[in-house]
mmCIF file with all atom_site columns, C-alpha atoms in Angstrom:
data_model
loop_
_atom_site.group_PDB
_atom_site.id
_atom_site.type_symbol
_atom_site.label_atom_id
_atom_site.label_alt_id
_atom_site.label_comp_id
_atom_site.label_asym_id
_atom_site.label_entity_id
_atom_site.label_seq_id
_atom_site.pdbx_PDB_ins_code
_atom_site.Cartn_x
_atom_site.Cartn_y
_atom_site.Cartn_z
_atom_site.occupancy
_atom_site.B_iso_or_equiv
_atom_site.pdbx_formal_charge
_atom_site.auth_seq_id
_atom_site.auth_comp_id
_atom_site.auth_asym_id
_atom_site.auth_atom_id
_atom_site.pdbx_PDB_model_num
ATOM 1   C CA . UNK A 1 1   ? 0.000  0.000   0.000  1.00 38.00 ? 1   UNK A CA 1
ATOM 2   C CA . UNK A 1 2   ? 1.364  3.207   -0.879 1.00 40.00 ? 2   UNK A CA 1
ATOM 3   C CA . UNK A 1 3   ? 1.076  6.836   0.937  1.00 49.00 ? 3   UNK A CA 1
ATOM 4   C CA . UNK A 1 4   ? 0.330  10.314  -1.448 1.00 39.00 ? 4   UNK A CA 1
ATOM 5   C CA . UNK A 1 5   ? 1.903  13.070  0.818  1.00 48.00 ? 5   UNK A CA 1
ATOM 6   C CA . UNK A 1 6   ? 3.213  16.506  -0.213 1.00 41.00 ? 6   UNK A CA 1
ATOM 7   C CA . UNK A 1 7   ? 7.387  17.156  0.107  1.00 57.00 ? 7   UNK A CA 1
ATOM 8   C CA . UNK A 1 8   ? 8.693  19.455  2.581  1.00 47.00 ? 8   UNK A CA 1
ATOM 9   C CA . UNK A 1 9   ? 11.415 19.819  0.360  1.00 50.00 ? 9   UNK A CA 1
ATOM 10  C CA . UNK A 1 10  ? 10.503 20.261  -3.505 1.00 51.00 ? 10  UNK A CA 1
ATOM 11  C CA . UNK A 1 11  ? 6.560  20.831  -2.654 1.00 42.00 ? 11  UNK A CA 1
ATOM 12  C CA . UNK A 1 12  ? 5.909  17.846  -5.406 1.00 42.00 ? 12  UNK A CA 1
ATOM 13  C CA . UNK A 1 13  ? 3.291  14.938  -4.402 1.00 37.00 ? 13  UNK A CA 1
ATOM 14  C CA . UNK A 1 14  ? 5.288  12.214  -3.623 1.00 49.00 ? 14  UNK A CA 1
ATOM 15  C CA . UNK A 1 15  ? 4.140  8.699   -2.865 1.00 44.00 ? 15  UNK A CA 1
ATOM 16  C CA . UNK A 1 16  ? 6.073  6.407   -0.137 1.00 54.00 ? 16  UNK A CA 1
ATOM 17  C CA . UNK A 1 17  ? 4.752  2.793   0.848  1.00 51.00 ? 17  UNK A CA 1
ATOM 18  C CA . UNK A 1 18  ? 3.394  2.924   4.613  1.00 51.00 ? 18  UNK A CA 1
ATOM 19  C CA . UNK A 1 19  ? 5.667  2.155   7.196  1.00 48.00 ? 19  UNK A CA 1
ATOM 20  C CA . UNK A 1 20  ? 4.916  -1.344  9.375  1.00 48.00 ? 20  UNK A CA 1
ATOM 21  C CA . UNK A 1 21  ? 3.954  -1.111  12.644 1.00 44.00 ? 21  UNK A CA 1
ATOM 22  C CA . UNK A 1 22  ? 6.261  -2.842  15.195 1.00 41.00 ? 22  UNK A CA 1
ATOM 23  C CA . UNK A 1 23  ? 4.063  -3.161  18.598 1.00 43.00 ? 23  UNK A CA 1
ATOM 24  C CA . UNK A 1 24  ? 6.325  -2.914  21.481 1.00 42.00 ? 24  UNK A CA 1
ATOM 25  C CA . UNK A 1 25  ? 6.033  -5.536  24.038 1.00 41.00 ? 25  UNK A CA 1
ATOM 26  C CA . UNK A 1 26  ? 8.657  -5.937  26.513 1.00 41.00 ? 26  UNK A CA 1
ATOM 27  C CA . UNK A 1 27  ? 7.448  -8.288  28.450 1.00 40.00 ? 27  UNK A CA 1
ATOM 28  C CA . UNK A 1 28  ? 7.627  -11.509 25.544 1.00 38.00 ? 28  UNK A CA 1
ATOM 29  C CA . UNK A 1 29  ? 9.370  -11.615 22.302 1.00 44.00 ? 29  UNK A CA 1
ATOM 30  C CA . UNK A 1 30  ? 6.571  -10.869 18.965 1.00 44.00 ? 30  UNK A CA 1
ATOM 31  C CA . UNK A 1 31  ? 8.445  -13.365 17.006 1.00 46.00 ? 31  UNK A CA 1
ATOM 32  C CA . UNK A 1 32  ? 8.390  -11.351 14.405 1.00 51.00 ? 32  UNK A CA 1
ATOM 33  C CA . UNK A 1 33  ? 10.918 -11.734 11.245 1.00 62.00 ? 33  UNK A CA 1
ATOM 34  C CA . UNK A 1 34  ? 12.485 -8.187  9.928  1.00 72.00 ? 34  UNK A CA 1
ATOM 35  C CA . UNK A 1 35  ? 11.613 -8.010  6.073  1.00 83.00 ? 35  UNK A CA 1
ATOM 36  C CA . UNK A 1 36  ? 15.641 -7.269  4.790  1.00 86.00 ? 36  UNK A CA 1
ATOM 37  C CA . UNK A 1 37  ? 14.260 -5.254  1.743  1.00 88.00 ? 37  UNK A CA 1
ATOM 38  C CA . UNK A 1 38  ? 11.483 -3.716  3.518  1.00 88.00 ? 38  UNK A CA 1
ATOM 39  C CA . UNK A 1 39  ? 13.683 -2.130  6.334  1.00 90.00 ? 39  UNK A CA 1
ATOM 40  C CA . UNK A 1 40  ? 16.491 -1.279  4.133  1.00 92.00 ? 40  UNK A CA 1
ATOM 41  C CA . UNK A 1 41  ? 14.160 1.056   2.203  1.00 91.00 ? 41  UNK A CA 1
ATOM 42  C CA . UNK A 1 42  ? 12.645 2.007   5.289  1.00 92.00 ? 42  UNK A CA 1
ATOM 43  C CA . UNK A 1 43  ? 16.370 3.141   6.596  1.00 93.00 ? 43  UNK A CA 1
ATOM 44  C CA . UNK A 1 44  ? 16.906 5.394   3.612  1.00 93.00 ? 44  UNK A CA 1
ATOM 45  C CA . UNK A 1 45  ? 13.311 7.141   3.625  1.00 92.00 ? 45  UNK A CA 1
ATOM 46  C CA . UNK A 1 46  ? 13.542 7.738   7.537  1.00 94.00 ? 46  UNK A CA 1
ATOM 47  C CA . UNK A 1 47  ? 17.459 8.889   6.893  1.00 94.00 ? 47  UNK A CA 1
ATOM 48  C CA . UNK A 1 48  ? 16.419 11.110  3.941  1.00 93.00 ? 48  UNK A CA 1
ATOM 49  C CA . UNK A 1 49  ? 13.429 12.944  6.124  1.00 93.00 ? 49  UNK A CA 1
ATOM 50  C CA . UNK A 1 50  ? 15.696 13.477  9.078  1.00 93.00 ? 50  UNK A CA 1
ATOM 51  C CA . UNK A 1 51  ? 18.213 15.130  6.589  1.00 92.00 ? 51  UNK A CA 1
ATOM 52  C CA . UNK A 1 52  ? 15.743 17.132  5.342  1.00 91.00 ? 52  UNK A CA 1
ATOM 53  C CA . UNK A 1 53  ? 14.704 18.067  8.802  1.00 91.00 ? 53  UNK A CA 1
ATOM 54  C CA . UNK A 1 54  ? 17.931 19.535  10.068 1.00 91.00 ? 54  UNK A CA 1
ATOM 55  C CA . UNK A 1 55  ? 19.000 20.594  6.915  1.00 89.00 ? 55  UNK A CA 1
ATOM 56  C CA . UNK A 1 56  ? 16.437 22.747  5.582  1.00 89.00 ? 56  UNK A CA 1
ATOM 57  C CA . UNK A 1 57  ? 14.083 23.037  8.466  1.00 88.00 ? 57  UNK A CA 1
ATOM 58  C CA . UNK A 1 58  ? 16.845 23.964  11.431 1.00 88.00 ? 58  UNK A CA 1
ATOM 59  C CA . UNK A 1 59  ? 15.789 26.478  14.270 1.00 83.00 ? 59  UNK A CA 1
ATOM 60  C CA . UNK A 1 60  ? 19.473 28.019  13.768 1.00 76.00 ? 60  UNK A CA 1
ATOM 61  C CA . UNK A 1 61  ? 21.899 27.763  11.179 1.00 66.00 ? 61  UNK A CA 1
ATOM 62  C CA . UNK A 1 62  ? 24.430 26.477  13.190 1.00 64.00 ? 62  UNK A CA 1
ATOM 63  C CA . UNK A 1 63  ? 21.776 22.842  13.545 1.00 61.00 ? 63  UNK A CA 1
ATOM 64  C CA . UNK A 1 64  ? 22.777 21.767  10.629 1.00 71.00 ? 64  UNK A CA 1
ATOM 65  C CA . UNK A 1 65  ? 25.974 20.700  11.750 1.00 77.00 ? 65  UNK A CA 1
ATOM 66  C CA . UNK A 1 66  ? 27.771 19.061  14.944 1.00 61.00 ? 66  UNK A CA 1
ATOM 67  C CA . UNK A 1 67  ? 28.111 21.643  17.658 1.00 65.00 ? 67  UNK A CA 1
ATOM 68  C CA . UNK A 1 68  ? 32.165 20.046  18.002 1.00 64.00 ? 68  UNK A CA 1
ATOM 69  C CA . UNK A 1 69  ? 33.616 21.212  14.517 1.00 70.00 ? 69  UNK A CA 1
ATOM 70  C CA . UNK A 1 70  ? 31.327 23.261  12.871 1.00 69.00 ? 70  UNK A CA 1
ATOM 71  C CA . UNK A 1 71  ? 31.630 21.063  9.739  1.00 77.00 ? 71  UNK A CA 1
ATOM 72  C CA . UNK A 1 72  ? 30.489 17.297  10.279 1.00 86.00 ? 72  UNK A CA 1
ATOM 73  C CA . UNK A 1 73  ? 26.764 17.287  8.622  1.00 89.00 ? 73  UNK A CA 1
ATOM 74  C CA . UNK A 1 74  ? 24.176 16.903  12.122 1.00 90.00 ? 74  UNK A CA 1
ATOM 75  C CA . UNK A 1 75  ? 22.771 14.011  10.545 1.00 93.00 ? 75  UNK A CA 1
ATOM 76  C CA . UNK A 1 76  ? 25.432 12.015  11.343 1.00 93.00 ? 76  UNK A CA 1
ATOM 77  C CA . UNK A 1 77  ? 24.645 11.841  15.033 1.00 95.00 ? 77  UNK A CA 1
ATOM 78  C CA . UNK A 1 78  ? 20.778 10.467  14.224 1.00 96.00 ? 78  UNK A CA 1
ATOM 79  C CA . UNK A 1 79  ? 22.426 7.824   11.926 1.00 97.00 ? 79  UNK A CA 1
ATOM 80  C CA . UNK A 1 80  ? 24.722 6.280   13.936 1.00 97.00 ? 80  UNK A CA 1
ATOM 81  C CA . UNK A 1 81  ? 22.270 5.926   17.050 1.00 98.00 ? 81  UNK A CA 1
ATOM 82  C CA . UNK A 1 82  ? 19.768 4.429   14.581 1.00 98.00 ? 82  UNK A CA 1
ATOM 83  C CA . UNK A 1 83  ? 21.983 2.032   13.178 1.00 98.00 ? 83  UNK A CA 1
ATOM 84  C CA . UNK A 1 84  ? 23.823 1.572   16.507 1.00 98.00 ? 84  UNK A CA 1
ATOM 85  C CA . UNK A 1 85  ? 20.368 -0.285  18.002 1.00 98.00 ? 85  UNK A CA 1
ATOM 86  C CA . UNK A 1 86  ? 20.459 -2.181  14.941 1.00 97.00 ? 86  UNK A CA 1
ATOM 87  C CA . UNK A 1 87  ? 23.126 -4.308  15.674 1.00 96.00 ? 87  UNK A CA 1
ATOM 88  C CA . UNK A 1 88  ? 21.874 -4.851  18.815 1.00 98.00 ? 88  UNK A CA 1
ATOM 89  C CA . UNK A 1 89  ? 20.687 -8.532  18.063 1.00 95.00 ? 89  UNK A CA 1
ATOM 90  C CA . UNK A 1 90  ? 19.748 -9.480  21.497 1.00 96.00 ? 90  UNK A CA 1
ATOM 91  C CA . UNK A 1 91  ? 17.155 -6.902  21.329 1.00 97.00 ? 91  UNK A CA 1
ATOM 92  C CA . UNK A 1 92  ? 13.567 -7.897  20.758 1.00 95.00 ? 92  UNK A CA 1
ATOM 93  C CA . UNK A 1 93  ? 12.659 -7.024  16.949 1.00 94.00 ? 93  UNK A CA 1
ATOM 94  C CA . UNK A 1 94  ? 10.063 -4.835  18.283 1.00 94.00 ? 94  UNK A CA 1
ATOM 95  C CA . UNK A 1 95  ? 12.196 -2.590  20.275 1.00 97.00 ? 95  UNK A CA 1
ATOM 96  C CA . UNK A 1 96  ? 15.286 -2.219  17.450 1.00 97.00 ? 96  UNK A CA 1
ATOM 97  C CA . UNK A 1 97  ? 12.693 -1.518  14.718 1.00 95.00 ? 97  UNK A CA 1
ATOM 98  C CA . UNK A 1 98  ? 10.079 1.115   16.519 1.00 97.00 ? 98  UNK A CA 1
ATOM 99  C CA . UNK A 1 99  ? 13.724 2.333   18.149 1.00 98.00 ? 99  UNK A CA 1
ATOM 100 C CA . UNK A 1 100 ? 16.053 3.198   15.302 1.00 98.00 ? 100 UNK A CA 1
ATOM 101 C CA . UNK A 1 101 ? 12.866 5.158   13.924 1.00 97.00 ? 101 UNK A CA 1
ATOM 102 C CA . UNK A 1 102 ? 13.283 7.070   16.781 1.00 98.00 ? 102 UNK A CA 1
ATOM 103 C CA . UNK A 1 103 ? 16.703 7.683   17.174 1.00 98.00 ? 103 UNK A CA 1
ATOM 104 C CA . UNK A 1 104 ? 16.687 8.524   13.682 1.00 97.00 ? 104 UNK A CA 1
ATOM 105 C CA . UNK A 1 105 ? 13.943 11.639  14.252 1.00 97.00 ? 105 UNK A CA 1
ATOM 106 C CA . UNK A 1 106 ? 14.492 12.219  18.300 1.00 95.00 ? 106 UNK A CA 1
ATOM 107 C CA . UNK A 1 107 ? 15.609 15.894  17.168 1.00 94.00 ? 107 UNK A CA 1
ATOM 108 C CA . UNK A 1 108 ? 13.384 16.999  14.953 1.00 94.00 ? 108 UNK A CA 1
ATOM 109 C CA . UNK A 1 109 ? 10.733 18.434  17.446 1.00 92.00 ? 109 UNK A CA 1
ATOM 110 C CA . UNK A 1 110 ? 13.463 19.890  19.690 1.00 91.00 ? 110 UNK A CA 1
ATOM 111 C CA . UNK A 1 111 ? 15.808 21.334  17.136 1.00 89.00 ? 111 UNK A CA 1
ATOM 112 C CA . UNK A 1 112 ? 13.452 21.606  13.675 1.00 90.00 ? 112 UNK A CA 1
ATOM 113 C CA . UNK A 1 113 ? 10.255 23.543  12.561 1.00 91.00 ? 113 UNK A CA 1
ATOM 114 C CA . UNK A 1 114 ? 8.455  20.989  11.395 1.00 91.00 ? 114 UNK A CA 1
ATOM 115 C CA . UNK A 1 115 ? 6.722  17.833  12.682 1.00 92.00 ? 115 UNK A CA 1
ATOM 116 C CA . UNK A 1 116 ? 7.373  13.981  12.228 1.00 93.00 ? 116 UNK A CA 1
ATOM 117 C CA . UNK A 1 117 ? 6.797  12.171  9.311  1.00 90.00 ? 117 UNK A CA 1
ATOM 118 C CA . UNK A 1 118 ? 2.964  11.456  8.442  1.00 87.00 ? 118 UNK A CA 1
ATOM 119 C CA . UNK A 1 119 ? 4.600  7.860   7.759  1.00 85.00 ? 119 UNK A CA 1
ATOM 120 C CA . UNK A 1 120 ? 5.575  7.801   10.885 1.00 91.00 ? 120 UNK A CA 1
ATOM 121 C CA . UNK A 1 121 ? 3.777  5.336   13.519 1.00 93.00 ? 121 UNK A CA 1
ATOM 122 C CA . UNK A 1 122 ? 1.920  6.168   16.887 1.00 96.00 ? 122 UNK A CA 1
ATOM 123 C CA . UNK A 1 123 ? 4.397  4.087   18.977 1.00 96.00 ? 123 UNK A CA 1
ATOM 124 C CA . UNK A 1 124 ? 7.674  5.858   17.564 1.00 97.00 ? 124 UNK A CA 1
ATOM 125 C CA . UNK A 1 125 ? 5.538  9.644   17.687 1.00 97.00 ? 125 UNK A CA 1
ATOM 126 C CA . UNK A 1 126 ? 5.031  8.431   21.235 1.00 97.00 ? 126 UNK A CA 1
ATOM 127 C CA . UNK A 1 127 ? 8.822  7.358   21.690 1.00 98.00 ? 127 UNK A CA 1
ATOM 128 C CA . UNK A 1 128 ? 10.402 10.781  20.060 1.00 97.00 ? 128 UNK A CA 1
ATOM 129 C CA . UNK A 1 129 ? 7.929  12.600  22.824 1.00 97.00 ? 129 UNK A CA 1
ATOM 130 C CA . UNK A 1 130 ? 9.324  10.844  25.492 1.00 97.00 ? 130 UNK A CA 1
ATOM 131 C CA . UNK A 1 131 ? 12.861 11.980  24.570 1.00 97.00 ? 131 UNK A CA 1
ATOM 132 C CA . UNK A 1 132 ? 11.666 15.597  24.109 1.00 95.00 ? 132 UNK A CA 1
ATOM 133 C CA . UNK A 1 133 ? 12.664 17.495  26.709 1.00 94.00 ? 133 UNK A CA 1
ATOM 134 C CA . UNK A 1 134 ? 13.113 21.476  26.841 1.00 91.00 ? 134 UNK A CA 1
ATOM 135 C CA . UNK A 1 135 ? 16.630 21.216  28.641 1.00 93.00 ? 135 UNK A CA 1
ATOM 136 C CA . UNK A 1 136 ? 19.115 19.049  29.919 1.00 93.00 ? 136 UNK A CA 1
ATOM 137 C CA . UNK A 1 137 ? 18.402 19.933  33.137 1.00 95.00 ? 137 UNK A CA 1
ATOM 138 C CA . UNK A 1 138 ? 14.758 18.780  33.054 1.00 97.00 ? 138 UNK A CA 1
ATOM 139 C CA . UNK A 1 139 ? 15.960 16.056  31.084 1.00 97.00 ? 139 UNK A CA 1
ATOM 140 C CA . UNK A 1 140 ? 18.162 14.924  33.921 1.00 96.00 ? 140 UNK A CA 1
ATOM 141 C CA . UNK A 1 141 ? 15.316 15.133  36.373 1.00 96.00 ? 141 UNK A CA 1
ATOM 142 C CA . UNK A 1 142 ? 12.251 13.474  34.649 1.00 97.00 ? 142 UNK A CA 1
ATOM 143 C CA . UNK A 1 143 ? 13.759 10.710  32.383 1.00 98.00 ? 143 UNK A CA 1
ATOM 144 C CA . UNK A 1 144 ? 14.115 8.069   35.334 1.00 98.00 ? 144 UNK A CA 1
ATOM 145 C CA . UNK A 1 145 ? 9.988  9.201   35.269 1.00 97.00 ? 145 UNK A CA 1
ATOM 146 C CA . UNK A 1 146 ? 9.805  7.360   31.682 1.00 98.00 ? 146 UNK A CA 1
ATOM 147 C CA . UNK A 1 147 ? 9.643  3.912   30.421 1.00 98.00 ? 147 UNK A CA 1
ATOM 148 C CA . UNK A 1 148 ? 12.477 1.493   30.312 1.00 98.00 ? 148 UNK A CA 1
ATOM 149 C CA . UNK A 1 149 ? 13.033 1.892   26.553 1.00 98.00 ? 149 UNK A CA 1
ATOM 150 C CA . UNK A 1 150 ? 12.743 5.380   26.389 1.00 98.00 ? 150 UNK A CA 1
ATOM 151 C CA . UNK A 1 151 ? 16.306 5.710   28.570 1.00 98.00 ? 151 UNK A CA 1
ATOM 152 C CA . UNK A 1 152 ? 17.329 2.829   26.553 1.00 99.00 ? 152 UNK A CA 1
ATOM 153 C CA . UNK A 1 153 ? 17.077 5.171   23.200 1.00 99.00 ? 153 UNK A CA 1
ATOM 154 C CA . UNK A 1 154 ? 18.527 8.039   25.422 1.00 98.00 ? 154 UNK A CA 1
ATOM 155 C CA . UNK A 1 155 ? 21.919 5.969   26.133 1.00 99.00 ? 155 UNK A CA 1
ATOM 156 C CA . UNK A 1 156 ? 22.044 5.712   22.514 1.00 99.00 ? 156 UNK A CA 1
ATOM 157 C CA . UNK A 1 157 ? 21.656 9.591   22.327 1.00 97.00 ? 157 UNK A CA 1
ATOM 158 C CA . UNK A 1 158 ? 24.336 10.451  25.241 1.00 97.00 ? 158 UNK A CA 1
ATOM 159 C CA . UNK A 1 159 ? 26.855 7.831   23.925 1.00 97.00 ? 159 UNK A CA 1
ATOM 160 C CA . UNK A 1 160 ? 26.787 9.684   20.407 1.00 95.00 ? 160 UNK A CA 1
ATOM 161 C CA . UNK A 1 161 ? 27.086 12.781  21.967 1.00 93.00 ? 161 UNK A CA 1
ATOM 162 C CA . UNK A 1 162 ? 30.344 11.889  24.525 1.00 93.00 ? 162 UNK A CA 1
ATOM 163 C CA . UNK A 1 163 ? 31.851 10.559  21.309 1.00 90.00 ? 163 UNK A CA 1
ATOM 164 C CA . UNK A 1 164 ? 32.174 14.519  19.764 1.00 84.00 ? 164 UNK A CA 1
ATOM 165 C CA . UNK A 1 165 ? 32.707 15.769  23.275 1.00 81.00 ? 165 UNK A CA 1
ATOM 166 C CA . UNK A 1 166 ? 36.020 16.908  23.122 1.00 77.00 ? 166 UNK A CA 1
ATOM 167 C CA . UNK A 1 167 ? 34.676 20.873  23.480 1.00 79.00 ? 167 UNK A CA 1
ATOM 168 C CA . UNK A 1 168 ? 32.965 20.505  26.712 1.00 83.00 ? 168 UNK A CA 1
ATOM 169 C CA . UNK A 1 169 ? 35.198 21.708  30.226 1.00 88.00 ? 169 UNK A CA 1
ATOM 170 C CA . UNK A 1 170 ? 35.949 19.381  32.708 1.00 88.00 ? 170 UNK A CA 1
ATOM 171 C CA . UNK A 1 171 ? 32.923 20.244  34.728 1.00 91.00 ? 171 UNK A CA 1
ATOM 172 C CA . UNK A 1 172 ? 30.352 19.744  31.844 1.00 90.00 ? 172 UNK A CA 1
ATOM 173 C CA . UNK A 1 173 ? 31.894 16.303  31.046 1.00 90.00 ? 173 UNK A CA 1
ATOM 174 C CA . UNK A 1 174 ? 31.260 15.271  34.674 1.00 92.00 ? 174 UNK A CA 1
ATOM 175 C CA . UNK A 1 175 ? 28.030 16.379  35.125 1.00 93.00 ? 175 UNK A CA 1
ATOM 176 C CA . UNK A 1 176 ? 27.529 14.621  31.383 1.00 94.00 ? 176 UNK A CA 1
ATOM 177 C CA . UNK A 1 177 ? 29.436 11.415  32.517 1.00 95.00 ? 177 UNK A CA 1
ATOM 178 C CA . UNK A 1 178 ? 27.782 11.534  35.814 1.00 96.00 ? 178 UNK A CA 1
ATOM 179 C CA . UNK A 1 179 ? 24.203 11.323  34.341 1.00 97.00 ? 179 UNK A CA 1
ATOM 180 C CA . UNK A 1 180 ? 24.898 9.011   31.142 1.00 97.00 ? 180 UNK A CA 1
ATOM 181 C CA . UNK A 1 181 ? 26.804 6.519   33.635 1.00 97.00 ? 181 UNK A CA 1
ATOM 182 C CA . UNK A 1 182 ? 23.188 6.435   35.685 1.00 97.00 ? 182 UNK A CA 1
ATOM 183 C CA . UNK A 1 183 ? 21.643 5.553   32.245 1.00 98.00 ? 183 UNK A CA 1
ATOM 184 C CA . UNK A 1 184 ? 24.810 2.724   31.264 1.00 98.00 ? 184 UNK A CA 1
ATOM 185 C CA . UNK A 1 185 ? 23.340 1.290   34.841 1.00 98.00 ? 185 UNK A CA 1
ATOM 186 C CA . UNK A 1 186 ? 19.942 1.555   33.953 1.00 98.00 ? 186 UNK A CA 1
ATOM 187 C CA . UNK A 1 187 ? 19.688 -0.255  30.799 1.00 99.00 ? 187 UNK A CA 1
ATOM 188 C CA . UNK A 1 188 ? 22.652 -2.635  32.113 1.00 98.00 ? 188 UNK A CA 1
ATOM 189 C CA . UNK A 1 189 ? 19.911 -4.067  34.465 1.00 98.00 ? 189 UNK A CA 1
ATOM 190 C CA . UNK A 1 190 ? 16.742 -3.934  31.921 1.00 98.00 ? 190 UNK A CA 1
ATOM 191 C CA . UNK A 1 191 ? 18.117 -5.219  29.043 1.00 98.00 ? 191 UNK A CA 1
ATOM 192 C CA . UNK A 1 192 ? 21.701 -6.504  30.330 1.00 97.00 ? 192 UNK A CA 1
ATOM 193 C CA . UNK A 1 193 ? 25.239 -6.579  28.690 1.00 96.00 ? 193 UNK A CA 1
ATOM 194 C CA . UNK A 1 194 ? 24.155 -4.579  25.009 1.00 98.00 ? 194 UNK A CA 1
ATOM 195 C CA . UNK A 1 195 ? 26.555 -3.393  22.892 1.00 97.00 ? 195 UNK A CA 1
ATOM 196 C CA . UNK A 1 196 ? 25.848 0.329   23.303 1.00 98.00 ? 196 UNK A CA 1
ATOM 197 C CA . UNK A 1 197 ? 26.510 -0.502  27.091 1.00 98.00 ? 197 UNK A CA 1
ATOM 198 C CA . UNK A 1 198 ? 30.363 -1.615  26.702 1.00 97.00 ? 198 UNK A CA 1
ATOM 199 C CA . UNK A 1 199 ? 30.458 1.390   24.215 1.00 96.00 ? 199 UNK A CA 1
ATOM 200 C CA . UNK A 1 200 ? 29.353 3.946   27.115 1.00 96.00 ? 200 UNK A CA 1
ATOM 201 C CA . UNK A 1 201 ? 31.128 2.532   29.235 1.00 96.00 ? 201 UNK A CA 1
ATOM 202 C CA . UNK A 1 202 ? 34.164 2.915   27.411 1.00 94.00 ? 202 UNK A CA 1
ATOM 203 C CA . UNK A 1 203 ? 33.785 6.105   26.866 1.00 93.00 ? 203 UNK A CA 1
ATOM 204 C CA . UNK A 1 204 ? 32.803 7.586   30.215 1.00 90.00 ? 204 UNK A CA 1
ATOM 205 C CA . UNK A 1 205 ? 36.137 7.898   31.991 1.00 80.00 ? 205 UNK A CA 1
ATOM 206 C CA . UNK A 1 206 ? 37.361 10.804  34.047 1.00 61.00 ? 206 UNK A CA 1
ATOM 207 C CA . UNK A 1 207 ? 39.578 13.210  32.139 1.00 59.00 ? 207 UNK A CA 1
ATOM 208 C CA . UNK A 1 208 ? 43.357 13.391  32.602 1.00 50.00 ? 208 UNK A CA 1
ATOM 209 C CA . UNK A 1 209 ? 44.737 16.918  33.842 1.00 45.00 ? 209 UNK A CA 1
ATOM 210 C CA . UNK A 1 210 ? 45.053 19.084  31.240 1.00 48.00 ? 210 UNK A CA 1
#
């Protein structure tokens, strides 16, 4: 089945096959099997609106790149937590698909003009407005209120971020550290020993004096 919608970018009617609906249930597996060519398209459509997105729909000028260099296109950050849950194969199907949807477009509300994709399910609208938050300091307070999987996605989120870090002083990479370590702890004990956990963990050490 296929989806007439108008584009954002060009104006042109455009036609896009409906995205699947992955219920989440954490509580069994769905026993589900991913459709390869279904979710590769899928990757490159939900890749192409985020671009879009921060490209040509960015609150400032400087969103359309990485805060660190000034250069590196901001899409990168959405693609590599999005793909990043992919690999997670211990993960139910449910969780990886619904999440790398919304790791791909968990910036658009907060850092774009425009909305999600009309392609874009009620479960992963619901996930992106769990990791909405108007600061990181309400962020930091009133995740741990959200569901398991929502500070699952936000490890994915932090991790990316401590990986361009390099700009922030010493006491905003501790208080960063401090909070993303809580979430490596988190998921550690909800969903056990993923690959985004080593990854964190890795990455959150203290800083040598400078």
């Amino acid at each position: 089945m296929k989806e007439y919608f108008i584009c954002i970018k060009c104006g042109k009617v455009k036609y896009r096959s409906k995205s699947r609906h992955y219920k989440l249930d954490e509580s069994q597996n769905s026993g589900m099997t991913m459709n390869t060519e279904k979710i590769a398209q899928e990757i490159i459509d939900a890749a192409d609106f985020s671009r879009i997105a921060h490209i040509h729909h960015s609150r400032k000028l400087t969103g359309r790149v990485r805060f660190h260099d000034k250069k590196t296109p901001y899409i990168v950050h959405p693609i590599w937590c999005a793909m990043t849950i992919l690999t997670e194969t211990t993960l139910q199907e449910s969780v990886r698909l619904n999440g790398y949807l919304a790791l791909m477009w968990h910036d658009v509300l907060e850092d774009t003009s425009i909305s999600l994709p009309t392609f874009a399910d009620d479960a992963v609208k619901e996930l992106v407005n769990s990791m909405t938050f108007s600061s990181f300091e309400e962020e930091t307070m009133r995740l741990w209120e959200k569901s398991p999987i929502v500070r699952l996605l936000k490890l994915y989120d932090k991790t990316s971020n401590l990986l361009d870090a390099s700009h922030l002083s010493k006491e905003k990479w501790s208080r960063y550290t401090d909070f993303t370590k809580r979430l490596i702890e988190d998921v550690h004990n909800n969903y056990g020993d993923l690959n985004i956990v080593k990854i964190a963990q890795s990455i959150t050490v203290s800083r040598k004096s400078e």
